[in-house]
Amino acid sequence: MDQPRIGFIGLGIMGRPMCANLLKAGYPLTVWNRSRPSIDEVVGYGAAPGDSPADVAAKSDVIITMVTDSPDVEAVVLGPDGVLSGARAGSVVIDMTTMSPSVTREIAAALEAKGVEMLDAPVSGGDVGAKAGTLSIMVGGKEETFQRCLPVFQAMGKNIIHLGPHGAGQTCKLCNQIAVALNMLAGCEAIIFAAKSGIDPKKMLEAISAGAAGSWMLSNLGPRIVSGDFAPGFMVRLAQKDLRLVLEAGNEMDLPLPGTALMNQVWRAVQADGGGDLGTQAAIKALEKWANFRLQDGAGE
C-alpha cells in the first residue's frame, strides 16, 4: 500500500500523539472525535477534520479506531453514520482499542460482508510510547492485510507482531494487561515496603531496576509513584475496563485468575476514593491507606 489516506477516529491521550506520528510519516490524515477540542488540536498538527465516522471512512483507505471499549467501537463502526456506511470495498479498518475478542470477530464479519478488511491491533506502551512512536502493536487478522498495513503500523510503533486471525491481537493484549497489572502490584508493594523499612525508595528502585526485577513499570512509573505524580498515562478506570474483559474471558474458559482478580480489587479501592481518572500508578494509594502510611511522610520525602 503506497501512502494510503488514513482516517483516525478517537483522539484521546493515545490517539493524538499517534496521529502526530502518522503525519510526521507523511500520511494524509482525516480525523474525527466525539468532542471538538481534540479535533481542533490534531487539525493544528496538519490533519483534516471529518464530519462523522462515515465521512472519515469515505475519505480514507485505512480507517483507524482508537476509542474506549467494545460498545464504543460498535457505535463508531456499525452505528448510524458509522464507518461501515462510508467505507468502500477494499479499504481496511484497524481497530486499536482494547476490547472483547469475540466482539472483534463480530465486527470483522460485518465489515467483510461489505468487502472491507479488518485488523485488531491493540497497543502497549502508554502515552510515552505513543508520543515516541515506539508502541508495541499486537495484530490479529489476515496475514496479507497485515503486510499491506505494516508501514502504517511502523509509523506508530516498533514491536509489531502478527499473532493470528481476528481476535488474536485482542487476546494477546489481555495477556499483556494481566502482566502489567501484576507488575504494578509488585512494584507498589516493593516501594511501600522500602519506605516503611526506612530506606529511600528512589535508591531502592535504582538498585533493583538493573537486575532481575527490572521492568518498564519500575523504570517509568516507579519514580512517579515515589514523587506522588499520578497524572495519567493510562487511567485507572480504563485499566479496570481491561481487567473486566480479562475476567469475563477467564470465566468463559473456567480459568482461575487469582492475581488479576486481586489487582482488580486494588484498583477498585482507588476508584472508590474517587481516583478513577488518575494514572494506574495510583494503585499505591490503596496500599498507603491500608498501611496507614504515606510515602511522603516517610523515607519517600
Tab-separated table of C-alpha atoms in Angstrom:
chain	number	residue	atom	x	y	z
A	1	MET	CA	0.000	0.000	0.000
A	2	ASP	CA	1.653	3.215	-1.218
A	3	GLN	CA	0.948	6.205	1.074
A	4	PRO	CA	-2.712	5.427	1.703
A	5	ARG	CA	-5.057	8.067	3.012
A	6	ILE	CA	-5.573	7.458	6.733
A	7	GLY	CA	-8.659	8.135	8.801
A	8	PHE	CA	-8.356	8.254	12.589
A	9	ILE	CA	-11.321	8.073	14.973
A	10	GLY	CA	-10.712	8.626	18.699
A	11	LEU	CA	-8.357	11.425	19.723
A	12	GLY	CA	-7.664	10.780	23.381
A	13	ILE	CA	-4.407	10.555	25.340
A	14	MET	CA	-3.148	7.894	22.939
A	15	GLY	CA	-4.845	8.922	19.707
A	16	ARG	CA	-3.487	12.454	19.457
A	17	PRO	CA	0.228	11.540	19.557
A	18	MET	CA	-0.388	8.560	17.273
A	19	CYS	CA	-1.909	10.976	14.750
A	20	ALA	CA	1.111	13.256	15.115
A	21	ASN	CA	3.414	10.370	14.198
A	22	LEU	CA	1.299	9.398	11.180
A	23	LEU	CA	1.525	12.983	9.940
A	24	LYS	CA	5.298	13.009	10.512
A	25	ALA	CA	5.487	9.887	8.329
A	26	GLY	CA	3.737	11.784	5.530
A	27	TYR	CA	0.317	10.160	5.576
A	28	PRO	CA	-2.693	12.293	4.566
A	29	LEU	CA	-4.922	12.209	7.652
A	30	THR	CA	-8.620	12.854	8.294
A	31	VAL	CA	-9.796	12.741	11.922
A	32	TRP	CA	-12.966	12.627	13.987
A	33	ASN	CA	-13.689	12.627	17.713
A	34	ARG	CA	-16.813	12.920	19.817
A	35	SER	CA	-15.581	16.198	21.333
A	36	ARG	CA	-14.436	19.092	19.148
A	37	PRO	CA	-11.363	20.371	21.063
A	38	SER	CA	-9.344	17.240	20.273
A	39	ILE	CA	-10.251	17.530	16.589
A	40	ASP	CA	-9.050	21.132	16.567
A	41	GLU	CA	-5.770	20.148	18.236
A	42	VAL	CA	-4.965	17.441	15.687
A	43	VAL	CA	-6.072	19.673	12.793
A	44	GLY	CA	-3.434	22.034	14.152
A	45	TYR	CA	-0.857	19.304	13.547
A	46	GLY	CA	-1.869	19.184	9.865
A	47	ALA	CA	-4.838	16.794	9.713
A	48	ALA	CA	-8.177	17.464	8.027
A	49	PRO	CA	-11.416	17.282	10.069
A	50	GLY	CA	-14.106	14.729	9.260
A	51	ASP	CA	-17.803	15.359	9.815
A	52	SER	CA	-18.561	11.843	11.115
A	53	PRO	CA	-17.077	8.320	11.186
A	54	ALA	CA	-18.797	7.666	7.843
A	55	ASP	CA	-17.240	10.805	6.349
A	56	VAL	CA	-13.790	9.800	7.622
A	57	ALA	CA	-14.222	6.332	6.105
A	58	ALA	CA	-15.348	7.737	2.754
A	59	LYS	CA	-12.175	9.856	2.556
A	60	SER	CA	-9.751	7.129	3.661
A	61	ASP	CA	-8.125	3.904	2.504
A	62	VAL	CA	-7.253	2.816	6.053
A	63	ILE	CA	-9.522	3.766	8.955
A	64	ILE	CA	-8.081	3.515	12.476
A	65	THR	CA	-10.325	3.464	15.532
A	66	MET	CA	-8.874	4.160	18.976
A	67	VAL	CA	-11.780	4.568	21.392
A	68	THR	CA	-12.624	3.194	24.830
A	69	ASP	CA	-14.472	-0.127	24.854
A	70	SER	CA	-16.378	-2.659	22.766
A	71	PRO	CA	-19.679	-0.667	22.687
A	72	ASP	CA	-17.785	2.422	21.504
A	73	VAL	CA	-16.190	0.508	18.621
A	74	GLU	CA	-19.566	-0.961	17.684
A	75	ALA	CA	-21.075	2.529	17.689
A	76	VAL	CA	-18.440	4.225	15.518
A	77	VAL	CA	-18.089	1.289	13.106
A	78	LEU	CA	-21.569	-0.250	12.860
A	79	GLY	CA	-23.822	2.508	14.214
A	80	PRO	CA	-25.751	5.195	12.317
A	81	ASP	CA	-23.360	7.279	10.209
A	82	GLY	CA	-20.617	4.853	11.220
A	83	VAL	CA	-17.549	3.643	9.375
A	84	LEU	CA	-19.415	0.781	7.706
A	85	SER	CA	-21.787	3.171	5.953
A	86	GLY	CA	-18.915	5.176	4.442
A	87	ALA	CA	-16.196	2.605	3.810
A	88	ARG	CA	-15.521	1.333	0.302
A	89	ALA	CA	-14.769	-2.260	-0.663
A	90	GLY	CA	-11.033	-2.827	-0.447
A	91	SER	CA	-10.468	-0.430	2.438
A	92	VAL	CA	-9.163	-1.602	5.812
A	93	VAL	CA	-10.418	-0.878	9.324
A	94	ILE	CA	-7.720	-1.145	12.004
A	95	ASP	CA	-9.179	-1.169	15.489
A	96	MET	CA	-6.527	-0.254	18.062
A	97	THR	CA	-8.911	-0.125	21.009
A	98	THR	CA	-8.534	-2.751	23.729
A	99	MET	CA	-11.842	-4.619	23.522
A	100	SER	CA	-13.532	-8.010	23.585
A	101	PRO	CA	-12.022	-10.595	21.206
A	102	SER	CA	-15.492	-12.028	20.487
A	103	VAL	CA	-16.941	-8.601	19.634
A	104	THR	CA	-13.907	-8.010	17.417
A	105	ARG	CA	-14.764	-11.117	15.410
A	106	GLU	CA	-18.406	-9.990	15.065
A	107	ILE	CA	-17.369	-6.567	13.739
A	108	ALA	CA	-14.863	-8.153	11.353
A	109	ALA	CA	-17.618	-10.359	9.909
A	110	ALA	CA	-19.919	-7.360	9.385
A	111	LEU	CA	-17.162	-5.451	7.588
A	112	GLU	CA	-16.162	-8.433	5.481
A	113	ALA	CA	-19.740	-8.740	4.218
A	114	LYS	CA	-19.209	-5.329	2.577
A	115	GLY	CA	-15.755	-6.196	1.245
A	116	VAL	CA	-13.889	-4.258	3.952
A	117	GLU	CA	-10.950	-5.904	5.720
A	118	MET	CA	-10.287	-5.567	9.454
A	119	LEU	CA	-7.282	-5.896	11.719
A	120	ASP	CA	-7.480	-5.805	15.511
A	121	ALA	CA	-4.313	-4.099	16.686
A	122	PRO	CA	-4.332	-3.048	20.347
A	123	VAL	CA	-1.205	-1.406	21.690
A	124	SER	CA	1.004	-1.289	24.749
A	125	GLY	CA	3.428	1.407	25.835
A	126	GLY	CA	1.126	4.099	27.194
A	127	ASP	CA	1.321	7.782	26.337
A	128	VAL	CA	5.133	7.615	26.472
A	129	GLY	CA	5.227	5.036	23.675
A	130	ALA	CA	2.501	6.827	21.715
A	131	LYS	CA	4.489	10.077	21.729
A	132	ALA	CA	7.787	8.389	20.891
A	133	GLY	CA	6.318	6.166	18.182
A	134	THR	CA	7.597	3.072	19.991
A	135	LEU	CA	4.332	1.299	20.816
A	136	SER	CA	4.107	-2.477	20.891
A	137	ILE	CA	1.314	-3.435	18.497
A	138	MET	CA	-0.415	-6.828	18.680
A	139	VAL	CA	-2.254	-7.657	15.457
A	140	GLY	CA	-4.993	-10.118	14.542
A	141	GLY	CA	-6.445	-10.640	11.065
A	142	LYS	CA	-5.363	-11.896	7.663
A	143	GLU	CA	-1.616	-12.089	7.041
A	144	GLU	CA	-1.877	-10.352	3.671
A	145	THR	CA	-3.840	-7.462	5.195
A	146	PHE	CA	-1.259	-7.170	7.956
A	147	GLN	CA	1.587	-6.975	5.429
A	148	ARG	CA	-0.335	-4.383	3.435
A	149	CYS	CA	-0.706	-2.164	6.503
A	150	LEU	CA	2.695	-2.802	8.090
A	151	PRO	CA	4.154	0.590	7.029
A	152	VAL	CA	1.229	2.312	8.760
A	153	PHE	CA	1.957	0.409	11.958
A	154	GLN	CA	5.653	1.242	11.666
A	155	ALA	CA	4.799	4.951	11.828
A	156	MET	CA	3.356	4.405	15.313
A	157	GLY	CA	5.252	1.500	16.843
A	158	LYS	CA	8.428	-0.569	16.942
A	159	ASN	CA	7.459	-4.042	18.183
A	160	ILE	CA	4.769	-5.141	15.731
A	161	ILE	CA	3.662	-8.773	15.891
A	162	HIS	CA	1.041	-10.580	13.804
A	163	LEU	CA	-0.481	-13.186	16.117
A	164	GLY	CA	-3.146	-14.920	14.056
A	165	PRO	CA	-6.768	-14.499	12.932
A	166	HIS	CA	-9.331	-11.908	14.009
A	167	GLY	CA	-9.345	-11.546	17.796
A	168	ALA	CA	-5.800	-12.822	18.298
A	169	GLY	CA	-4.433	-9.313	18.783
A	170	GLN	CA	-7.056	-8.562	21.419
A	171	THR	CA	-6.376	-11.832	23.212
A	172	CYS	CA	-2.655	-11.024	23.321
A	173	LYS	CA	-3.438	-7.546	24.679
A	174	LEU	CA	-5.413	-9.092	27.524
A	175	CYS	CA	-2.361	-11.252	28.303
A	176	ASN	CA	-0.360	-8.020	28.365
A	177	GLN	CA	-2.801	-6.424	30.784
A	178	ILE	CA	-2.588	-9.361	33.172
A	179	ALA	CA	1.200	-8.997	33.291
A	180	VAL	CA	1.029	-5.187	33.558
A	181	ALA	CA	-1.469	-5.298	36.425
A	182	LEU	CA	0.509	-7.770	38.498
A	183	ASN	CA	3.763	-5.958	37.764
A	184	MET	CA	2.116	-2.783	39.054
A	185	LEU	CA	1.131	-4.509	42.294
A	186	ALA	CA	4.636	-5.914	42.746
A	187	GLY	CA	6.210	-2.508	42.178
A	188	CYS	CA	3.856	-0.741	44.581
A	189	GLU	CA	4.445	-3.336	47.296
A	190	ALA	CA	8.218	-3.064	46.875
A	191	ILE	CA	8.092	0.736	47.081
A	192	ILE	CA	5.956	0.907	50.204
A	193	PHE	CA	7.972	-1.908	51.809
A	194	ALA	CA	11.175	0.061	51.217
A	195	ALA	CA	9.738	3.332	52.509
A	196	LYS	CA	8.259	1.847	55.671
A	197	SER	CA	11.508	-0.021	56.324
A	198	GLY	CA	13.293	3.310	56.348
A	199	ILE	CA	15.272	3.182	53.111
A	200	ASP	CA	14.914	5.643	50.267
A	201	PRO	CA	12.566	4.098	47.685
A	202	LYS	CA	14.281	6.108	44.919
A	203	LYS	CA	17.580	4.405	45.706
A	204	MET	CA	15.815	1.058	46.039
A	205	LEU	CA	14.360	1.473	42.535
A	206	GLU	CA	17.789	2.367	41.187
A	207	ALA	CA	19.277	-0.719	42.808
A	208	ILE	CA	16.748	-3.307	41.668
A	209	SER	CA	15.824	-1.920	38.242
A	210	ALA	CA	19.148	-3.026	36.743
A	211	GLY	CA	18.685	-6.613	37.919
A	212	ALA	CA	16.185	-9.416	37.526
A	213	ALA	CA	13.373	-7.290	38.987
A	214	GLY	CA	13.794	-4.604	36.346
A	215	SER	CA	10.749	-3.738	34.236
A	216	TRP	CA	9.135	-0.980	32.193
A	217	MET	CA	6.803	-0.295	35.119
A	218	LEU	CA	9.614	0.171	37.637
A	219	SER	CA	11.631	2.393	35.298
A	220	ASN	CA	8.761	4.562	34.049
A	221	LEU	CA	6.140	4.579	36.797
A	222	GLY	CA	8.194	3.766	39.888
A	223	PRO	CA	9.699	7.284	40.093
A	224	ARG	CA	6.248	8.809	39.573
A	225	ILE	CA	4.864	6.763	42.468
A	226	VAL	CA	7.654	7.882	44.786
A	227	SER	CA	7.198	11.550	43.850
A	228	GLY	CA	3.403	11.424	44.135
A	229	ASP	CA	2.834	12.090	40.429
A	230	PHE	CA	-0.458	10.450	39.458
A	231	ALA	CA	-1.023	12.196	36.121
A	232	PRO	CA	-2.484	9.599	33.778
A	233	GLY	CA	-0.587	7.931	31.012
A	234	PHE	CA	-3.301	5.303	31.319
A	235	MET	CA	-6.247	5.853	33.668
A	236	VAL	CA	-7.305	3.509	36.442
A	237	ARG	CA	-10.844	3.286	35.058
A	238	LEU	CA	-9.523	2.179	31.659
A	239	ALA	CA	-7.250	-0.412	33.244
A	240	GLN	CA	-10.311	-1.684	35.100
A	241	LYS	CA	-12.176	-1.983	31.811
A	242	ASP	CA	-9.347	-4.162	30.515
A	243	LEU	CA	-9.329	-6.354	33.609
A	244	ARG	CA	-13.088	-6.750	33.278
A	245	LEU	CA	-12.508	-8.133	29.778
A	246	VAL	CA	-9.821	-10.474	31.129
A	247	LEU	CA	-12.045	-11.777	33.926
A	248	GLU	CA	-15.018	-12.210	31.581
A	249	ALA	CA	-12.885	-14.251	29.191
A	250	GLY	CA	-11.478	-16.219	32.123
A	251	ASN	CA	-14.994	-17.045	33.259
A	252	GLU	CA	-15.863	-18.273	29.752
A	253	MET	CA	-12.838	-20.616	29.883
A	254	ASP	CA	-13.428	-21.600	33.532
A	255	LEU	CA	-9.877	-20.329	34.144
A	256	PRO	CA	-8.796	-19.187	37.621
A	257	LEU	CA	-7.003	-15.817	37.548
A	258	PRO	CA	-6.374	-15.014	41.217
A	259	GLY	CA	-3.745	-12.326	40.692
A	260	THR	CA	-5.850	-10.455	38.152
A	261	ALA	CA	-8.854	-10.585	40.467
A	262	LEU	CA	-6.747	-9.192	43.325
A	263	MET	CA	-5.450	-6.266	41.265
A	264	ASN	CA	-8.994	-5.563	40.097
A	265	GLN	CA	-9.899	-5.065	43.766
A	266	VAL	CA	-6.859	-2.864	44.447
A	267	TRP	CA	-7.805	-0.504	41.627
A	268	ARG	CA	-11.453	-0.695	42.704
A	269	ALA	CA	-10.399	0.669	46.094
A	270	VAL	CA	-8.704	3.575	44.301
A	271	GLN	CA	-11.866	4.161	42.271
A	272	ALA	CA	-13.985	4.104	45.424
A	273	ASP	CA	-11.901	7.016	46.724
A	274	GLY	CA	-12.512	8.990	43.528
A	275	GLY	CA	-9.286	8.065	41.752
A	276	GLY	CA	-10.683	6.533	38.571
A	277	ASP	CA	-9.185	9.216	36.327
A	278	LEU	CA	-5.731	9.025	37.923
A	279	GLY	CA	-2.883	7.110	36.320
A	280	THR	CA	-2.654	3.404	37.074
A	281	GLN	CA	0.306	4.109	39.383
A	282	ALA	CA	-2.299	5.439	41.840
A	283	ALA	CA	-2.631	1.818	42.968
A	284	ILE	CA	-0.129	2.869	45.647
A	285	LYS	CA	-2.884	4.958	47.242
A	286	ALA	CA	-4.795	1.821	48.227
A	287	LEU	CA	-1.688	0.290	49.811
A	288	GLU	CA	-0.910	3.527	51.658
A	289	LYS	CA	-4.441	3.658	53.049
A	290	TRP	CA	-4.421	0.050	54.217
A	291	ALA	CA	-0.976	0.501	55.806
A	292	ASN	CA	-1.872	3.917	57.313
A	293	PHE	CA	1.398	5.168	55.853
A	294	ARG	CA	2.136	7.829	53.212
A	295	LEU	CA	5.337	7.690	51.185
A	296	GLN	CA	5.823	11.452	51.524
A	297	ASP	CA	5.636	11.119	55.317
A	298	GLY	CA	8.394	8.501	55.422
A	299	ALA	CA	11.580	7.777	53.534
A	300	GLY	CA	9.920	8.828	50.289
A	301	GLU	CA	10.195	12.565	51.108
